[in-house]
Every structure is written in structure tokens, then in C-alpha cells.
Short mmCIF file of N, CA and C in Angstrom, two decimals:
data_model
loop_
_atom_site.label_atom_id
_atom_site.label_comp_id
_atom_site.label_asym_id
_atom_site.label_seq_id
_atom_site.Cartn_x
_atom_site.Cartn_y
_atom_site.Cartn_z
N UNK A 1 -9.12 -17.12 4.53
CA UNK A 1 -7.90 -16.70 3.85
C UNK A 1 -8.22 -15.64 2.82
N UNK A 2 -7.39 -14.59 2.76
CA UNK A 2 -7.58 -13.49 1.81
C UNK A 2 -6.41 -13.46 0.84
N UNK A 3 -6.73 -13.36 -0.42
CA UNK A 3 -5.68 -13.22 -1.44
C UNK A 3 -5.65 -11.78 -1.92
N UNK A 4 -4.45 -11.24 -2.05
CA UNK A 4 -4.25 -9.88 -2.50
C UNK A 4 -3.38 -9.89 -3.75
N UNK A 5 -3.80 -9.17 -4.78
CA UNK A 5 -3.06 -9.13 -6.04
C UNK A 5 -2.87 -7.68 -6.46
N UNK A 6 -1.61 -7.25 -6.49
CA UNK A 6 -1.29 -5.89 -6.90
C UNK A 6 -1.12 -5.79 -8.41
N UNK A 7 -1.34 -4.60 -8.92
CA UNK A 7 -1.10 -4.31 -10.33
C UNK A 7 -0.87 -2.82 -10.48
N UNK A 8 -0.38 -2.42 -11.66
CA UNK A 8 -0.24 -1.00 -11.94
C UNK A 8 1.18 -0.47 -11.87
N UNK A 9 2.12 -1.31 -11.46
CA UNK A 9 3.50 -0.85 -11.41
C UNK A 9 4.07 -0.65 -12.80
N UNK A 10 5.26 -0.06 -12.84
CA UNK A 10 5.91 0.16 -14.12
C UNK A 10 7.06 1.13 -13.99
N UNK A 11 7.54 1.60 -15.12
CA UNK A 11 8.63 2.56 -15.16
C UNK A 11 8.09 3.92 -15.54
N UNK A 12 8.57 4.93 -14.85
CA UNK A 12 8.09 6.29 -15.09
C UNK A 12 9.24 7.26 -14.85
N UNK A 13 9.19 8.39 -15.51
CA UNK A 13 10.20 9.42 -15.31
C UNK A 13 9.92 10.20 -14.04
N UNK A 14 10.96 10.80 -13.45
CA UNK A 14 10.74 11.66 -12.28
C UNK A 14 9.69 12.73 -12.56
N UNK A 15 8.82 12.94 -11.60
CA UNK A 15 7.73 13.88 -11.75
C UNK A 15 6.46 13.26 -12.29
N UNK A 16 6.56 12.02 -12.74
CA UNK A 16 5.40 11.34 -13.30
C UNK A 16 4.49 10.76 -12.24
N UNK A 17 3.44 10.08 -12.71
CA UNK A 17 2.43 9.52 -11.82
C UNK A 17 2.14 8.06 -12.18
N UNK A 18 1.74 7.32 -11.18
CA UNK A 18 1.27 5.95 -11.36
C UNK A 18 0.17 5.70 -10.35
N UNK A 19 -0.73 4.79 -10.70
CA UNK A 19 -1.75 4.36 -9.75
C UNK A 19 -1.65 2.85 -9.59
N UNK A 20 -1.41 2.42 -8.38
CA UNK A 20 -1.37 1.01 -8.06
C UNK A 20 -2.74 0.55 -7.59
N UNK A 21 -3.06 -0.70 -7.91
CA UNK A 21 -4.30 -1.31 -7.44
C UNK A 21 -3.98 -2.60 -6.70
N UNK A 22 -4.83 -2.94 -5.77
CA UNK A 22 -4.69 -4.20 -5.03
C UNK A 22 -6.08 -4.82 -4.93
N UNK A 23 -6.28 -5.90 -5.65
CA UNK A 23 -7.57 -6.58 -5.65
C UNK A 23 -7.56 -7.66 -4.58
N UNK A 24 -8.53 -7.60 -3.70
CA UNK A 24 -8.66 -8.59 -2.64
C UNK A 24 -9.73 -9.61 -3.01
N UNK A 25 -9.47 -10.87 -2.65
CA UNK A 25 -10.46 -11.91 -2.96
C UNK A 25 -11.76 -11.66 -2.21
N UNK A 26 -11.66 -11.00 -1.09
CA UNK A 26 -12.84 -10.61 -0.32
C UNK A 26 -12.42 -9.60 0.73
N UNK A 27 -13.34 -8.80 1.14
CA UNK A 27 -13.12 -7.90 2.26
C UNK A 27 -13.81 -8.52 3.47
N UNK A 28 -13.04 -8.76 4.50
CA UNK A 28 -13.57 -9.38 5.70
C UNK A 28 -13.04 -8.63 6.92
N UNK A 29 -13.21 -9.20 8.05
CA UNK A 29 -12.65 -8.59 9.25
C UNK A 29 -11.12 -8.52 9.16
N UNK A 30 -10.54 -9.38 8.32
CA UNK A 30 -9.09 -9.37 8.17
C UNK A 30 -8.58 -8.32 7.20
N UNK A 31 -9.51 -7.59 6.59
CA UNK A 31 -9.11 -6.50 5.69
C UNK A 31 -9.62 -5.17 6.21
N UNK A 32 -9.89 -5.12 7.51
CA UNK A 32 -10.37 -3.87 8.08
C UNK A 32 -9.35 -2.76 7.96
N UNK A 33 -8.08 -3.10 8.12
CA UNK A 33 -6.99 -2.14 7.97
C UNK A 33 -6.17 -2.58 6.77
N UNK A 34 -5.96 -1.68 5.84
CA UNK A 34 -5.16 -2.03 4.68
C UNK A 34 -4.07 -0.98 4.50
N UNK A 35 -2.96 -1.42 3.94
CA UNK A 35 -1.81 -0.53 3.82
C UNK A 35 -0.98 -0.89 2.60
N UNK A 36 -0.20 0.07 2.19
CA UNK A 36 0.82 -0.14 1.17
C UNK A 36 2.19 -0.05 1.84
N UNK A 37 3.04 -0.99 1.46
CA UNK A 37 4.43 -1.00 1.89
C UNK A 37 5.31 -0.99 0.65
N UNK A 38 6.56 -0.67 0.85
CA UNK A 38 7.51 -0.77 -0.24
C UNK A 38 8.85 -1.25 0.30
N UNK A 39 9.60 -1.87 -0.59
CA UNK A 39 10.92 -2.36 -0.22
C UNK A 39 11.88 -2.16 -1.37
N UNK A 40 12.89 -1.35 -1.13
CA UNK A 40 13.94 -1.12 -2.12
C UNK A 40 15.05 -2.13 -1.89
N UNK A 41 15.84 -2.40 -2.91
CA UNK A 41 16.94 -3.37 -2.77
C UNK A 41 17.87 -3.00 -1.61
N UNK A 42 18.13 -3.96 -0.75
CA UNK A 42 19.04 -3.73 0.36
C UNK A 42 18.44 -2.98 1.53
N UNK A 43 17.14 -2.71 1.47
CA UNK A 43 16.49 -1.97 2.55
C UNK A 43 15.34 -2.77 3.14
N UNK A 44 14.90 -2.35 4.31
CA UNK A 44 13.78 -3.01 4.95
C UNK A 44 12.46 -2.59 4.35
N UNK A 45 11.39 -3.29 4.74
CA UNK A 45 10.06 -2.97 4.24
C UNK A 45 9.54 -1.73 4.98
N UNK A 46 9.10 -0.76 4.21
CA UNK A 46 8.68 0.54 4.74
C UNK A 46 7.19 0.75 4.55
N UNK A 47 6.50 1.13 5.63
CA UNK A 47 5.09 1.46 5.52
C UNK A 47 4.92 2.78 4.78
N UNK A 48 4.11 2.79 3.73
CA UNK A 48 3.91 3.97 2.90
C UNK A 48 2.61 4.70 3.24
N UNK A 49 1.51 3.94 3.32
CA UNK A 49 0.21 4.56 3.58
C UNK A 49 -0.74 3.53 4.16
N UNK A 50 -1.70 4.01 4.93
CA UNK A 50 -2.67 3.16 5.60
C UNK A 50 -4.06 3.73 5.42
N UNK A 51 -5.07 2.86 5.39
CA UNK A 51 -6.46 3.31 5.31
C UNK A 51 -7.31 2.37 6.14
N UNK A 52 -8.26 2.96 6.86
CA UNK A 52 -9.15 2.17 7.70
C UNK A 52 -10.27 1.55 6.89
N UNK A 53 -11.09 0.74 7.55
CA UNK A 53 -12.11 -0.04 6.86
C UNK A 53 -13.06 0.81 6.04
N UNK A 54 -13.54 1.89 6.61
CA UNK A 54 -14.49 2.74 5.90
C UNK A 54 -13.84 3.83 5.09
N UNK A 55 -12.52 3.91 5.16
CA UNK A 55 -11.80 4.93 4.41
C UNK A 55 -11.71 6.27 5.12
N UNK A 56 -12.27 6.35 6.32
CA UNK A 56 -12.30 7.64 7.00
C UNK A 56 -11.00 8.04 7.64
N UNK A 57 -10.12 7.08 7.85
CA UNK A 57 -8.83 7.36 8.46
C UNK A 57 -7.71 6.92 7.52
N UNK A 58 -6.81 7.84 7.24
CA UNK A 58 -5.64 7.53 6.44
C UNK A 58 -4.41 8.11 7.12
N UNK A 59 -3.28 7.56 6.78
CA UNK A 59 -2.01 8.09 7.28
C UNK A 59 -0.93 7.74 6.28
N UNK A 60 0.13 8.54 6.29
CA UNK A 60 1.17 8.40 5.31
C UNK A 60 2.55 8.51 5.94
N UNK A 61 3.51 7.88 5.33
CA UNK A 61 4.90 8.11 5.71
C UNK A 61 5.26 9.54 5.33
N UNK A 62 6.13 10.15 6.11
CA UNK A 62 6.50 11.52 5.84
C UNK A 62 7.09 11.73 4.45
N UNK A 63 7.77 10.71 3.95
CA UNK A 63 8.44 10.83 2.66
C UNK A 63 7.47 10.90 1.48
N UNK A 64 6.21 10.51 1.68
CA UNK A 64 5.25 10.51 0.58
C UNK A 64 4.07 11.43 0.84
N UNK A 65 3.98 11.98 2.02
CA UNK A 65 2.83 12.83 2.36
C UNK A 65 2.76 14.01 1.41
N UNK A 66 1.56 14.24 0.90
CA UNK A 66 1.35 15.32 -0.06
C UNK A 66 1.54 14.90 -1.51
N UNK A 67 2.12 13.71 -1.72
CA UNK A 67 2.34 13.22 -3.09
C UNK A 67 1.51 11.97 -3.39
N UNK A 68 1.30 11.13 -2.39
CA UNK A 68 0.57 9.87 -2.57
C UNK A 68 -0.80 9.97 -1.92
N UNK A 69 -1.77 9.28 -2.51
CA UNK A 69 -3.11 9.21 -1.94
C UNK A 69 -3.58 7.76 -1.91
N UNK A 70 -3.95 7.29 -0.74
CA UNK A 70 -4.48 5.94 -0.60
C UNK A 70 -6.00 6.01 -0.56
N UNK A 71 -6.65 5.04 -1.19
CA UNK A 71 -8.10 4.97 -1.17
C UNK A 71 -8.53 3.51 -1.32
N UNK A 72 -9.79 3.26 -1.06
CA UNK A 72 -10.31 1.90 -1.22
C UNK A 72 -11.75 1.97 -1.70
N UNK A 73 -12.11 0.99 -2.50
CA UNK A 73 -13.48 0.85 -2.98
C UNK A 73 -14.00 -0.48 -2.43
N UNK A 74 -14.73 -0.41 -1.35
CA UNK A 74 -15.19 -1.64 -0.70
C UNK A 74 -16.17 -2.43 -1.56
N UNK A 75 -16.88 -1.76 -2.43
CA UNK A 75 -17.81 -2.46 -3.32
C UNK A 75 -17.06 -3.32 -4.32
N UNK A 76 -15.83 -2.92 -4.63
CA UNK A 76 -15.01 -3.66 -5.60
C UNK A 76 -13.89 -4.45 -4.93
N UNK A 77 -13.85 -4.43 -3.61
CA UNK A 77 -12.79 -5.14 -2.87
C UNK A 77 -11.40 -4.72 -3.37
N UNK A 78 -11.20 -3.44 -3.58
CA UNK A 78 -9.96 -2.97 -4.19
C UNK A 78 -9.38 -1.80 -3.42
N UNK A 79 -8.07 -1.86 -3.26
CA UNK A 79 -7.29 -0.81 -2.62
C UNK A 79 -6.47 -0.11 -3.70
N UNK A 80 -6.28 1.20 -3.55
CA UNK A 80 -5.54 1.97 -4.54
C UNK A 80 -4.43 2.79 -3.88
N UNK A 81 -3.42 3.14 -4.69
CA UNK A 81 -2.41 4.09 -4.27
C UNK A 81 -2.10 4.98 -5.47
N UNK A 82 -2.56 6.22 -5.41
CA UNK A 82 -2.26 7.19 -6.44
C UNK A 82 -0.94 7.84 -6.07
N UNK A 83 0.05 7.73 -6.95
CA UNK A 83 1.39 8.26 -6.68
C UNK A 83 1.70 9.37 -7.67
N UNK A 84 1.92 10.55 -7.16
CA UNK A 84 2.21 11.72 -7.99
C UNK A 84 3.60 12.25 -7.66
N UNK A 85 4.12 13.07 -8.56
CA UNK A 85 5.43 13.71 -8.35
C UNK A 85 6.47 12.67 -7.93
N UNK A 86 6.53 11.60 -8.67
CA UNK A 86 7.41 10.50 -8.29
C UNK A 86 8.88 10.89 -8.38
N UNK A 87 9.65 10.35 -7.44
CA UNK A 87 11.07 10.62 -7.35
C UNK A 87 11.86 9.32 -7.50
N UNK A 88 13.11 9.40 -7.89
CA UNK A 88 13.92 8.18 -8.00
C UNK A 88 13.94 7.37 -6.70
N UNK A 89 13.88 8.05 -5.59
CA UNK A 89 13.90 7.33 -4.30
C UNK A 89 12.59 6.60 -4.00
N UNK A 90 11.59 6.77 -4.85
CA UNK A 90 10.35 6.00 -4.71
C UNK A 90 10.47 4.63 -5.36
N UNK A 91 11.57 4.39 -6.05
CA UNK A 91 11.79 3.12 -6.72
C UNK A 91 11.83 1.99 -5.70
N UNK A 92 10.97 1.00 -5.88
CA UNK A 92 10.88 -0.11 -4.94
C UNK A 92 9.84 -1.11 -5.43
N UNK A 93 9.80 -2.25 -4.76
CA UNK A 93 8.69 -3.17 -4.93
C UNK A 93 7.60 -2.72 -3.95
N UNK A 94 6.40 -2.57 -4.45
CA UNK A 94 5.30 -2.12 -3.63
C UNK A 94 4.35 -3.28 -3.32
N UNK A 95 3.98 -3.39 -2.06
CA UNK A 95 3.12 -4.47 -1.59
C UNK A 95 1.89 -3.90 -0.91
N UNK A 96 0.76 -4.55 -1.10
CA UNK A 96 -0.40 -4.22 -0.28
C UNK A 96 -0.51 -5.28 0.83
N UNK A 97 -1.08 -4.86 1.93
CA UNK A 97 -1.20 -5.73 3.09
C UNK A 97 -2.51 -5.46 3.79
N UNK A 98 -3.03 -6.47 4.45
CA UNK A 98 -4.27 -6.27 5.19
C UNK A 98 -4.19 -6.90 6.56
N UNK A 99 -4.96 -6.33 7.48
CA UNK A 99 -5.02 -6.82 8.84
C UNK A 99 -6.33 -6.41 9.46
N UNK A 100 -6.60 -6.84 10.67
CA UNK A 100 -7.84 -6.46 11.34
C UNK A 100 -7.89 -4.97 11.60
N UNK A 101 -9.09 -4.45 11.73
CA UNK A 101 -9.32 -3.01 11.83
C UNK A 101 -8.51 -2.35 12.94
N UNK A 102 -8.35 -3.05 14.05
CA UNK A 102 -7.69 -2.42 15.18
C UNK A 102 -6.20 -2.20 14.94
N UNK A 103 -5.68 -2.74 13.84
CA UNK A 103 -4.28 -2.51 13.51
C UNK A 103 -4.04 -1.11 12.94
N UNK A 104 -5.10 -0.40 12.60
CA UNK A 104 -4.96 0.93 12.00
C UNK A 104 -4.72 1.99 13.06
N UNK A 105 -3.76 1.74 13.92
CA UNK A 105 -3.42 2.72 14.94
C UNK A 105 -2.04 3.28 14.68
N UNK A 106 -1.43 3.76 15.74
CA UNK A 106 -0.13 4.39 15.59
C UNK A 106 0.97 3.46 15.14
N UNK A 107 0.75 2.15 15.28
CA UNK A 107 1.79 1.19 14.89
C UNK A 107 1.58 0.65 13.49
N UNK A 108 0.72 1.31 12.70
CA UNK A 108 0.38 0.76 11.39
C UNK A 108 1.60 0.52 10.50
N UNK A 109 2.69 1.29 10.61
CA UNK A 109 3.83 1.03 9.71
C UNK A 109 4.60 -0.25 10.02
N UNK A 110 4.26 -0.92 11.10
CA UNK A 110 4.95 -2.15 11.46
C UNK A 110 4.39 -3.30 10.63
N UNK A 111 5.23 -3.89 9.80
CA UNK A 111 4.78 -4.95 8.89
C UNK A 111 4.24 -6.16 9.64
N UNK A 112 4.63 -6.34 10.87
CA UNK A 112 4.17 -7.50 11.63
C UNK A 112 2.68 -7.41 11.97
N UNK A 113 2.08 -6.24 11.79
CA UNK A 113 0.67 -6.07 12.10
C UNK A 113 -0.26 -6.71 11.08
N UNK A 114 0.25 -7.12 9.95
CA UNK A 114 -0.60 -7.51 8.84
C UNK A 114 -0.56 -9.02 8.60
N UNK A 115 -1.76 -9.56 8.33
CA UNK A 115 -1.88 -11.00 8.16
C UNK A 115 -1.68 -11.46 6.72
N UNK A 116 -2.08 -10.62 5.79
CA UNK A 116 -2.06 -11.03 4.38
C UNK A 116 -1.28 -10.03 3.54
N UNK A 117 -0.55 -10.56 2.56
CA UNK A 117 0.29 -9.74 1.70
C UNK A 117 0.11 -10.16 0.24
N UNK A 118 0.23 -9.18 -0.64
CA UNK A 118 0.27 -9.48 -2.05
C UNK A 118 1.68 -9.86 -2.47
N UNK A 119 1.84 -10.15 -3.75
CA UNK A 119 3.13 -10.59 -4.26
C UNK A 119 4.03 -9.42 -4.65
N UNK A 120 3.46 -8.23 -4.73
CA UNK A 120 4.23 -7.04 -5.04
C UNK A 120 4.16 -6.63 -6.49
N UNK A 121 4.36 -5.34 -6.73
CA UNK A 121 4.44 -4.80 -8.08
C UNK A 121 5.58 -3.78 -8.09
N UNK A 122 6.42 -3.86 -9.12
CA UNK A 122 7.63 -3.04 -9.17
C UNK A 122 7.34 -1.64 -9.70
N UNK A 123 7.87 -0.65 -9.02
CA UNK A 123 7.81 0.73 -9.47
C UNK A 123 9.24 1.23 -9.64
N UNK A 124 9.55 1.72 -10.83
CA UNK A 124 10.89 2.23 -11.12
C UNK A 124 10.76 3.66 -11.62
N UNK A 125 11.47 4.57 -10.97
CA UNK A 125 11.43 5.98 -11.34
C UNK A 125 12.84 6.38 -11.76
N UNK A 126 13.02 6.65 -13.04
CA UNK A 126 14.35 7.04 -13.53
C UNK A 126 14.25 7.77 -14.86
#
């Protein structure tokens, strides 16, 4: 079993930046693929960014490409999301998720691919 704990959310003005962190209790075969999702009130859970086990493969939702950067530090069992040029439409609860390495394919934005989820951290841009 893997526990994921997000932190770093908060309130920021449009154009500002935030960095989210996700601390994993351990990195195992179940954390080979890690991703950030977000969910705004009244909307479904949206895949934001994905990173493979070694960090060599990343992908982003079109709405955040060029503004957000996903990274991971395997020595610290931690996943990050650097968010720049934030917009009001980025307001949501942000979740980190992990799954086996083979999930880091074209279907990575599908939330059903992931076995473990954090509790979420709120990001408000206004």
C-alpha cells in the first residue's frame, strides 16, 4: 500500500506561481507512473500532467502545457508540480496519483489507471 500526501496549495493572484508537492510513503512498482489531476466544483477529474518512473517521459493537458512543469525526486519519494502563469480557470482541488509504469501511455489522463490517490490540496486563483 502506498500513501500519498499533497501539500503546497493556496490562494494566489492571476499570473502568480505555486509549487505543489506529493510525498509518497515509498516508491514501488505501483508508483512507476505518477500524475497530477485536478477537479473543479461541478466538474469531472481532469488529468493535468504525467511523469514516468525515471522522469524521462512527461506529458501535459493542453490547457497547462507551457505553464506547468511536473518533476519527481525518486531519492526523496516526492512528486512536484510547478505551476506558473496561473489563471482563474486553474482553480481546483489538485490530487496526485500513482500507478504501475505501464500506465504512462496515451491513456494516462484516465483516472481509472491509478491505484493510489492523495487527499488533495486546494489551489485558488483570484
